[in-house]
Amino acid sequence: MTEVVIVSGARTAIGNFGGTLKDVPVVQLGAIVLKETLKKVDLRPVATQELVQFEPDGIKGAGMIELEKDGYDYDDSAQAIQIDEVIMGNVVGAGQGQNVARQAMIRAGISKETPAFTVNKVCASGMKAVSLATQAIRMGEAEVVLAGGMENMSMIPYALPAARWGARMNNTDLVDLMIMDGLFEIFYGYHMGITAENIAERYGISRQEQDELGAL
């Protein structure tokens, strides 16, 4: 089985809720770390002929599209490398557009031929993305995978569910999707922080053990 190594890494900025990053789309944060991860080890993404041959006839051989050019600012002297896949964890994609992993990838100047998908496993989304990347490499399905996570809770919108077919008479609810889709334990009706306390108590997990896991 193929050995897997992590050769580079970067992390999104840590901000306050409603702080200076409140208007920065999550895909922009993701694009920054994807790009920086490559630049830190002097790599630049390219689409190999193997990938390009599968392009539709209408764009075959046309090279980069404008979206790719906008995000591509790599040093030409850097080592060219084909990214086989991009996997990014994201919990609340509401209002962010389709497949935020692919959006971040394109904004990072990575070739459009590269597949990308988004993982939603709540708090473990980014970790699961890395795990899936590891599996793909071990199974021989990929050689180079960019994997991680991205989130901007400050940009999560509200929803008006009744607006689709009309609220008719009387009041209707405005739903905070940060709570509903991200922080609420949907089966029993309380915040996930309470779930964490319940699990720690039930299985005897100490704060020290939690901190040690968090430091890995």
PDB file of C-alpha atoms in Angstrom:
ATOM      1  CA  MET A   1       0.000   0.000   0.000  1.00  0.00           C
ATOM      2  CA  THR A   2       1.328   3.436  -0.973  1.00  0.00           C
ATOM      3  CA  GLU A   3       2.882   5.513   1.807  1.00  0.00           C
ATOM      4  CA  VAL A   4       1.185   8.881   2.307  1.00  0.00           C
ATOM      5  CA  VAL A   5       3.025  12.009   3.438  1.00  0.00           C
ATOM      6  CA  ILE A   6       1.925  15.581   4.123  1.00  0.00           C
ATOM      7  CA  VAL A   7       4.370  17.904   2.381  1.00  0.00           C
ATOM      8  CA  SER A   8       2.832  21.306   3.125  1.00  0.00           C
ATOM      9  CA  GLY A   9       0.026  23.025   4.964  1.00  0.00           C
ATOM     10  CA  ALA A  10      -1.591  26.345   5.753  1.00  0.00           C
ATOM     11  CA  ARG A  11      -4.585  27.469   7.747  1.00  0.00           C
ATOM     12  CA  THR A  12      -7.291  30.045   7.341  1.00  0.00           C
ATOM     13  CA  ALA A  13      -7.168  33.134   9.517  1.00  0.00           C
ATOM     14  CA  ILE A  14      -8.872  32.896  12.905  1.00  0.00           C
ATOM     15  CA  GLY A  15     -11.257  35.792  13.406  1.00  0.00           C
ATOM     16  CA  ASN A  16     -14.001  36.922  15.753  1.00  0.00           C
ATOM     17  CA  PHE A  17     -17.665  36.375  15.012  1.00  0.00           C
ATOM     18  CA  GLY A  18     -18.802  39.475  13.141  1.00  0.00           C
ATOM     19  CA  GLY A  19     -15.226  40.764  12.968  1.00  0.00           C
ATOM     20  CA  THR A  20     -13.058  41.946  10.094  1.00  0.00           C
ATOM     21  CA  LEU A  21     -13.641  38.752   8.086  1.00  0.00           C
ATOM     22  CA  LYS A  22     -17.433  38.878   8.293  1.00  0.00           C
ATOM     23  CA  ASP A  23     -17.785  39.876   4.632  1.00  0.00           C
ATOM     24  CA  VAL A  24     -15.141  37.527   3.226  1.00  0.00           C
ATOM     25  CA  PRO A  25     -16.703  34.571   1.364  1.00  0.00           C
ATOM     26  CA  VAL A  26     -15.631  31.175   2.609  1.00  0.00           C
ATOM     27  CA  VAL A  27     -14.424  30.238  -0.884  1.00  0.00           C
ATOM     28  CA  GLN A  28     -12.007  33.159  -0.791  1.00  0.00           C
ATOM     29  CA  LEU A  29     -10.584  31.943   2.513  1.00  0.00           C
ATOM     30  CA  GLY A  30     -10.293  28.458   1.047  1.00  0.00           C
ATOM     31  CA  ALA A  31      -8.583  29.716  -2.097  1.00  0.00           C
ATOM     32  CA  ILE A  32      -5.976  31.563  -0.041  1.00  0.00           C
ATOM     33  CA  VAL A  33      -4.930  28.458   1.900  1.00  0.00           C
ATOM     34  CA  LEU A  34      -4.945  26.194  -1.161  1.00  0.00           C
ATOM     35  CA  LYS A  35      -2.689  28.598  -3.005  1.00  0.00           C
ATOM     36  CA  GLU A  36      -0.401  29.208  -0.023  1.00  0.00           C
ATOM     37  CA  THR A  37      -0.043  25.471   0.594  1.00  0.00           C
ATOM     38  CA  LEU A  38       1.427  25.076  -2.886  1.00  0.00           C
ATOM     39  CA  LYS A  39       3.561  28.207  -2.809  1.00  0.00           C
ATOM     40  CA  LYS A  40       5.190  27.271   0.513  1.00  0.00           C
ATOM     41  CA  VAL A  41       6.838  24.283  -1.169  1.00  0.00           C
ATOM     42  CA  ASP A  42       7.539  26.039  -4.474  1.00  0.00           C
ATOM     43  CA  LEU A  43       4.910  24.224  -6.536  1.00  0.00           C
ATOM     44  CA  ARG A  44       2.575  25.464  -9.248  1.00  0.00           C
ATOM     45  CA  PRO A  45      -0.506  23.569 -10.458  1.00  0.00           C
ATOM     46  CA  VAL A  46      -0.769  22.471 -14.082  1.00  0.00           C
ATOM     47  CA  ALA A  47      -3.149  20.349 -16.117  1.00  0.00           C
ATOM     48  CA  THR A  48      -1.283  17.474 -17.743  1.00  0.00           C
ATOM     49  CA  GLN A  49      -2.038  16.275 -21.248  1.00  0.00           C
ATOM     50  CA  GLU A  50      -3.706  13.244 -19.703  1.00  0.00           C
ATOM     51  CA  LEU A  51      -6.359  15.508 -18.191  1.00  0.00           C
ATOM     52  CA  VAL A  52      -6.622  17.949 -21.072  1.00  0.00           C
ATOM     53  CA  GLN A  53      -7.484  15.199 -23.547  1.00  0.00           C
ATOM     54  CA  PHE A  54     -10.818  14.748 -21.799  1.00  0.00           C
ATOM     55  CA  GLU A  55     -11.891  18.358 -22.360  1.00  0.00           C
ATOM     56  CA  PRO A  56     -14.974  18.996 -24.524  1.00  0.00           C
ATOM     57  CA  ASP A  57     -14.097  19.699 -28.150  1.00  0.00           C
ATOM     58  CA  GLY A  58     -15.246  23.300 -27.806  1.00  0.00           C
ATOM     59  CA  ILE A  59     -12.462  24.174 -25.351  1.00  0.00           C
ATOM     60  CA  LYS A  60      -9.862  21.508 -26.088  1.00  0.00           C
ATOM     61  CA  GLY A  61      -6.449  23.088 -26.399  1.00  0.00           C
ATOM     62  CA  ALA A  62      -7.755  26.540 -25.462  1.00  0.00           C
ATOM     63  CA  GLY A  63      -5.714  26.671 -22.263  1.00  0.00           C
ATOM     64  CA  MET A  64      -6.811  28.537 -19.154  1.00  0.00           C
ATOM     65  CA  ILE A  65     -10.189  30.190 -18.968  1.00  0.00           C
ATOM     66  CA  GLU A  66     -10.468  33.696 -17.520  1.00  0.00           C
ATOM     67  CA  LEU A  67     -11.494  32.433 -14.081  1.00  0.00           C
ATOM     68  CA  GLU A  68      -8.330  30.359 -13.856  1.00  0.00           C
ATOM     69  CA  LYS A  69      -6.165  33.235 -15.046  1.00  0.00           C
ATOM     70  CA  ASP A  70      -7.635  35.515 -12.381  1.00  0.00           C
ATOM     71  CA  GLY A  71      -6.496  33.169  -9.620  1.00  0.00           C
ATOM     72  CA  TYR A  72      -3.193  32.058 -11.124  1.00  0.00           C
ATOM     73  CA  ASP A  73      -0.226  34.018  -9.823  1.00  0.00           C
ATOM     74  CA  TYR A  74       2.342  31.280  -9.308  1.00  0.00           C
ATOM     75  CA  ASP A  75       6.039  31.700 -10.036  1.00  0.00           C
ATOM     76  CA  ASP A  76       6.847  30.141 -13.416  1.00  0.00           C
ATOM     77  CA  SER A  77      10.112  28.855 -11.976  1.00  0.00           C
ATOM     78  CA  ALA A  78       8.236  26.727  -9.435  1.00  0.00           C
ATOM     79  CA  GLN A  79       7.968  22.975  -9.946  1.00  0.00           C
ATOM     80  CA  ALA A  80       4.930  22.091 -12.068  1.00  0.00           C
ATOM     81  CA  ILE A  81       2.621  19.507 -10.545  1.00  0.00           C
ATOM     82  CA  GLN A  82      -0.725  17.973 -11.387  1.00  0.00           C
ATOM     83  CA  ILE A  83      -3.252  18.100  -8.554  1.00  0.00           C
ATOM     84  CA  ASP A  84      -5.333  14.949  -8.872  1.00  0.00           C
ATOM     85  CA  GLU A  85      -8.148  16.103  -6.611  1.00  0.00           C
ATOM     86  CA  VAL A  86      -9.203  18.788  -4.156  1.00  0.00           C
ATOM     87  CA  ILE A  87     -11.274  17.816  -1.104  1.00  0.00           C
ATOM     88  CA  MET A  88     -12.475  20.482   1.320  1.00  0.00           C
ATOM     89  CA  GLY A  89     -14.663  20.211   4.387  1.00  0.00           C
ATOM     90  CA  ASN A  90     -17.414  22.786   4.913  1.00  0.00           C
ATOM     91  CA  VAL A  91     -20.359  22.552   7.291  1.00  0.00           C
ATOM     92  CA  VAL A  92     -22.755  25.298   6.235  1.00  0.00           C
ATOM     93  CA  GLY A  93     -22.708  25.967   2.515  1.00  0.00           C
ATOM     94  CA  ALA A  94     -26.012  27.850   2.504  1.00  0.00           C
ATOM     95  CA  GLY A  95     -25.851  30.894   0.269  1.00  0.00           C
ATOM     96  CA  GLN A  96     -22.276  30.158  -0.846  1.00  0.00           C
ATOM     97  CA  GLY A  97     -23.076  28.572  -4.218  1.00  0.00           C
ATOM     98  CA  GLN A  98     -22.545  25.059  -5.506  1.00  0.00           C
ATOM     99  CA  ASN A  99     -19.611  22.892  -4.413  1.00  0.00           C
ATOM    100  CA  VAL A 100     -17.531  25.373  -2.437  1.00  0.00           C
ATOM    101  CA  ALA A 101     -14.457  23.153  -2.758  1.00  0.00           C
ATOM    102  CA  ARG A 102     -14.464  23.581  -6.524  1.00  0.00           C
ATOM    103  CA  GLN A 103     -15.071  27.310  -6.211  1.00  0.00           C
ATOM    104  CA  ALA A 104     -12.064  27.660  -3.910  1.00  0.00           C
ATOM    105  CA  MET A 105      -9.970  25.508  -6.227  1.00  0.00           C
ATOM    106  CA  ILE A 106     -10.719  27.646  -9.297  1.00  0.00           C
ATOM    107  CA  ARG A 107     -10.067  30.851  -7.325  1.00  0.00           C
ATOM    108  CA  ALA A 108      -6.721  29.370  -6.285  1.00  0.00           C
ATOM    109  CA  GLY A 109      -5.695  29.091  -9.935  1.00  0.00           C
ATOM    110  CA  ILE A 110      -5.861  25.302 -10.020  1.00  0.00           C
ATOM    111  CA  SER A 111      -6.806  23.925 -13.424  1.00  0.00           C
ATOM    112  CA  LYS A 112     -10.491  23.452 -14.207  1.00  0.00           C
ATOM    113  CA  GLU A 113      -9.802  19.851 -15.233  1.00  0.00           C
ATOM    114  CA  THR A 114      -9.100  18.944 -11.601  1.00  0.00           C
ATOM    115  CA  PRO A 115     -12.035  17.298  -9.792  1.00  0.00           C
ATOM    116  CA  ALA A 116     -13.120  18.678  -6.427  1.00  0.00           C
ATOM    117  CA  PHE A 117     -15.793  17.862  -3.871  1.00  0.00           C
ATOM    118  CA  THR A 118     -17.036  19.171  -0.535  1.00  0.00           C
ATOM    119  CA  VAL A 119     -17.376  17.104   2.649  1.00  0.00           C
ATOM    120  CA  ASN A 120     -19.943  17.836   5.363  1.00  0.00           C
ATOM    121  CA  LYS A 121     -19.315  15.903   8.560  1.00  0.00           C
ATOM    122  CA  VAL A 122     -19.974  18.844  10.861  1.00  0.00           C
ATOM    123  CA  CYS A 123     -16.984  19.489  13.160  1.00  0.00           C
ATOM    124  CA  ALA A 124     -14.905  16.702  11.613  1.00  0.00           C
ATOM    125  CA  SER A 125     -15.373  17.850   8.002  1.00  0.00           C
ATOM    126  CA  GLY A 126     -11.791  19.006   7.430  1.00  0.00           C
ATOM    127  CA  MET A 127     -10.365  15.934   9.163  1.00  0.00           C
ATOM    128  CA  LYS A 128     -12.561  13.685   7.035  1.00  0.00           C
ATOM    129  CA  ALA A 129     -11.353  15.472   3.900  1.00  0.00           C
ATOM    130  CA  VAL A 130      -7.746  14.663   4.825  1.00  0.00           C
ATOM    131  CA  SER A 131      -8.730  11.077   5.623  1.00  0.00           C
ATOM    132  CA  LEU A 132     -10.401  10.673   2.223  1.00  0.00           C
ATOM    133  CA  ALA A 133      -7.326  12.117   0.523  1.00  0.00           C
ATOM    134  CA  THR A 134      -5.172   9.581   2.349  1.00  0.00           C
ATOM    135  CA  GLN A 135      -7.421   6.729   1.251  1.00  0.00           C
ATOM    136  CA  ALA A 136      -7.345   7.861  -2.383  1.00  0.00           C
ATOM    137  CA  ILE A 137      -3.537   7.905  -2.416  1.00  0.00           C
ATOM    138  CA  ARG A 138      -3.191   4.580  -0.608  1.00  0.00           C
ATOM    139  CA  MET A 139      -5.561   2.928  -3.065  1.00  0.00           C
ATOM    140  CA  GLY A 140      -3.635   4.276  -6.032  1.00  0.00           C
ATOM    141  CA  GLU A 141      -6.486   6.492  -7.215  1.00  0.00           C
ATOM    142  CA  ALA A 142      -4.421   9.667  -6.822  1.00  0.00           C
ATOM    143  CA  GLU A 143      -0.870  10.821  -6.191  1.00  0.00           C
ATOM    144  CA  VAL A 144      -1.346  14.457  -5.160  1.00  0.00           C
ATOM    145  CA  VAL A 145      -4.427  15.673  -3.298  1.00  0.00           C
ATOM    146  CA  LEU A 146      -5.128  19.020  -1.656  1.00  0.00           C
ATOM    147  CA  ALA A 147      -7.369  18.526   1.372  1.00  0.00           C
ATOM    148  CA  GLY A 148      -8.560  20.614   4.302  1.00  0.00           C
ATOM    149  CA  GLY A 149     -11.467  22.668   5.540  1.00  0.00           C
ATOM    150  CA  MET A 150     -12.932  26.160   5.413  1.00  0.00           C
ATOM    151  CA  GLU A 151     -15.716  27.981   7.233  1.00  0.00           C
ATOM    152  CA  ASN A 152     -16.943  31.502   7.866  1.00  0.00           C
ATOM    153  CA  MET A 153     -19.739  31.478  10.426  1.00  0.00           C
ATOM    154  CA  SER A 154     -20.096  35.243  10.181  1.00  0.00           C
ATOM    155  CA  MET A 155     -21.389  34.917   6.609  1.00  0.00           C
ATOM    156  CA  ILE A 156     -23.970  32.207   7.235  1.00  0.00           C
ATOM    157  CA  PRO A 157     -27.370  33.626   6.197  1.00  0.00           C
ATOM    158  CA  TYR A 158     -30.873  33.453   7.582  1.00  0.00           C
ATOM    159  CA  ALA A 159     -33.620  31.561   5.746  1.00  0.00           C
ATOM    160  CA  LEU A 160     -37.313  32.273   5.286  1.00  0.00           C
ATOM    161  CA  PRO A 161     -38.736  28.791   4.598  1.00  0.00           C
ATOM    162  CA  ALA A 162     -42.318  29.965   4.109  1.00  0.00           C
ATOM    163  CA  ALA A 163     -41.294  32.321   1.303  1.00  0.00           C
ATOM    164  CA  ARG A 164     -41.120  29.513  -1.273  1.00  0.00           C
ATOM    165  CA  TRP A 165     -44.873  29.001  -1.530  1.00  0.00           C
ATOM    166  CA  GLY A 166     -46.142  32.020   0.344  1.00  0.00           C
ATOM    167  CA  ALA A 167     -46.541  32.653   4.058  1.00  0.00           C
ATOM    168  CA  ARG A 168     -50.181  33.635   3.560  1.00  0.00           C
ATOM    169  CA  MET A 169     -51.597  35.227   6.721  1.00  0.00           C
ATOM    170  CA  ASN A 170     -50.033  35.752  10.142  1.00  0.00           C
ATOM    171  CA  ASN A 171     -46.391  35.634  11.195  1.00  0.00           C
ATOM    172  CA  THR A 172     -43.666  33.361   9.886  1.00  0.00           C
ATOM    173  CA  ASP A 173     -40.223  32.362  11.120  1.00  0.00           C
ATOM    174  CA  LEU A 174     -36.817  33.599  10.026  1.00  0.00           C
ATOM    175  CA  VAL A 175     -34.419  30.699  10.599  1.00  0.00           C
ATOM    176  CA  ASP A 176     -30.786  31.243  11.613  1.00  0.00           C
ATOM    177  CA  LEU A 177     -28.944  28.684   9.481  1.00  0.00           C
ATOM    178  CA  MET A 178     -25.827  28.993  11.617  1.00  0.00           C
ATOM    179  CA  ILE A 179     -27.840  27.460  14.452  1.00  0.00           C
ATOM    180  CA  MET A 180     -30.091  25.143  12.419  1.00  0.00           C
ATOM    181  CA  ASP A 181     -27.479  23.703  10.056  1.00  0.00           C
ATOM    182  CA  GLY A 182     -24.339  24.075  12.130  1.00  0.00           C
ATOM    183  CA  LEU A 183     -24.760  24.294  15.896  1.00  0.00           C
ATOM    184  CA  PHE A 184     -28.052  22.564  16.692  1.00  0.00           C
ATOM    185  CA  GLU A 185     -28.384  18.877  17.591  1.00  0.00           C
ATOM    186  CA  ILE A 186     -31.339  18.247  15.330  1.00  0.00           C
ATOM    187  CA  PHE A 187     -32.691  15.045  16.934  1.00  0.00           C
ATOM    188  CA  TYR A 188     -32.974  16.199  20.544  1.00  0.00           C
ATOM    189  CA  GLY A 189     -33.181  19.943  20.158  1.00  0.00           C
ATOM    190  CA  TYR A 190     -30.150  21.462  21.868  1.00  0.00           C
ATOM    191  CA  HIS A 191     -26.789  22.952  20.962  1.00  0.00           C
ATOM    192  CA  MET A 192     -23.920  20.658  20.035  1.00  0.00           C
ATOM    193  CA  GLY A 193     -21.928  22.027  22.963  1.00  0.00           C
ATOM    194  CA  ILE A 194     -24.340  20.199  25.257  1.00  0.00           C
ATOM    195  CA  THR A 195     -23.803  17.029  23.227  1.00  0.00           C
ATOM    196  CA  ALA A 196     -20.055  17.362  23.785  1.00  0.00           C
ATOM    197  CA  GLU A 197     -20.609  17.689  27.543  1.00  0.00           C
ATOM    198  CA  ASN A 198     -22.911  14.643  27.537  1.00  0.00           C
ATOM    199  CA  ILE A 199     -20.409  12.499  25.622  1.00  0.00           C
ATOM    200  CA  ALA A 200     -17.507  13.573  27.854  1.00  0.00           C
ATOM    201  CA  GLU A 201     -19.504  12.655  30.952  1.00  0.00           C
ATOM    202  CA  ARG A 202     -20.828   9.366  29.580  1.00  0.00           C
ATOM    203  CA  TYR A 203     -17.471   8.045  28.409  1.00  0.00           C
ATOM    204  CA  GLY A 204     -15.296   9.654  31.077  1.00  0.00           C
ATOM    205  CA  ILE A 205     -13.281  11.829  28.685  1.00  0.00           C
ATOM    206  CA  SER A 206     -11.229  14.370  30.628  1.00  0.00           C
ATOM    207  CA  ARG A 207     -10.423  17.911  29.516  1.00  0.00           C
ATOM    208  CA  GLN A 208      -6.749  16.949  29.363  1.00  0.00           C
ATOM    209  CA  GLU A 209      -7.523  14.094  26.975  1.00  0.00           C
ATOM    210  CA  GLN A 210      -9.559  16.434  24.794  1.00  0.00           C
ATOM    211  CA  ASP A 211      -6.701  18.953  24.696  1.00  0.00           C
ATOM    212  CA  GLU A 212      -4.214  16.217  23.798  1.00  0.00           C
ATOM    213  CA  LEU A 213      -6.412  15.117  20.892  1.00  0.00           C
ATOM    214  CA  GLY A 214      -6.814  18.724  19.781  1.00  0.00           C
ATOM    215  CA  ALA A 215      -3.035  19.161  19.717  1.00  0.00           C
ATOM    216  CA  LEU A 216      -2.495  16.270  17.274  1.00  0.00           C
TER     217      LEU A 216
END
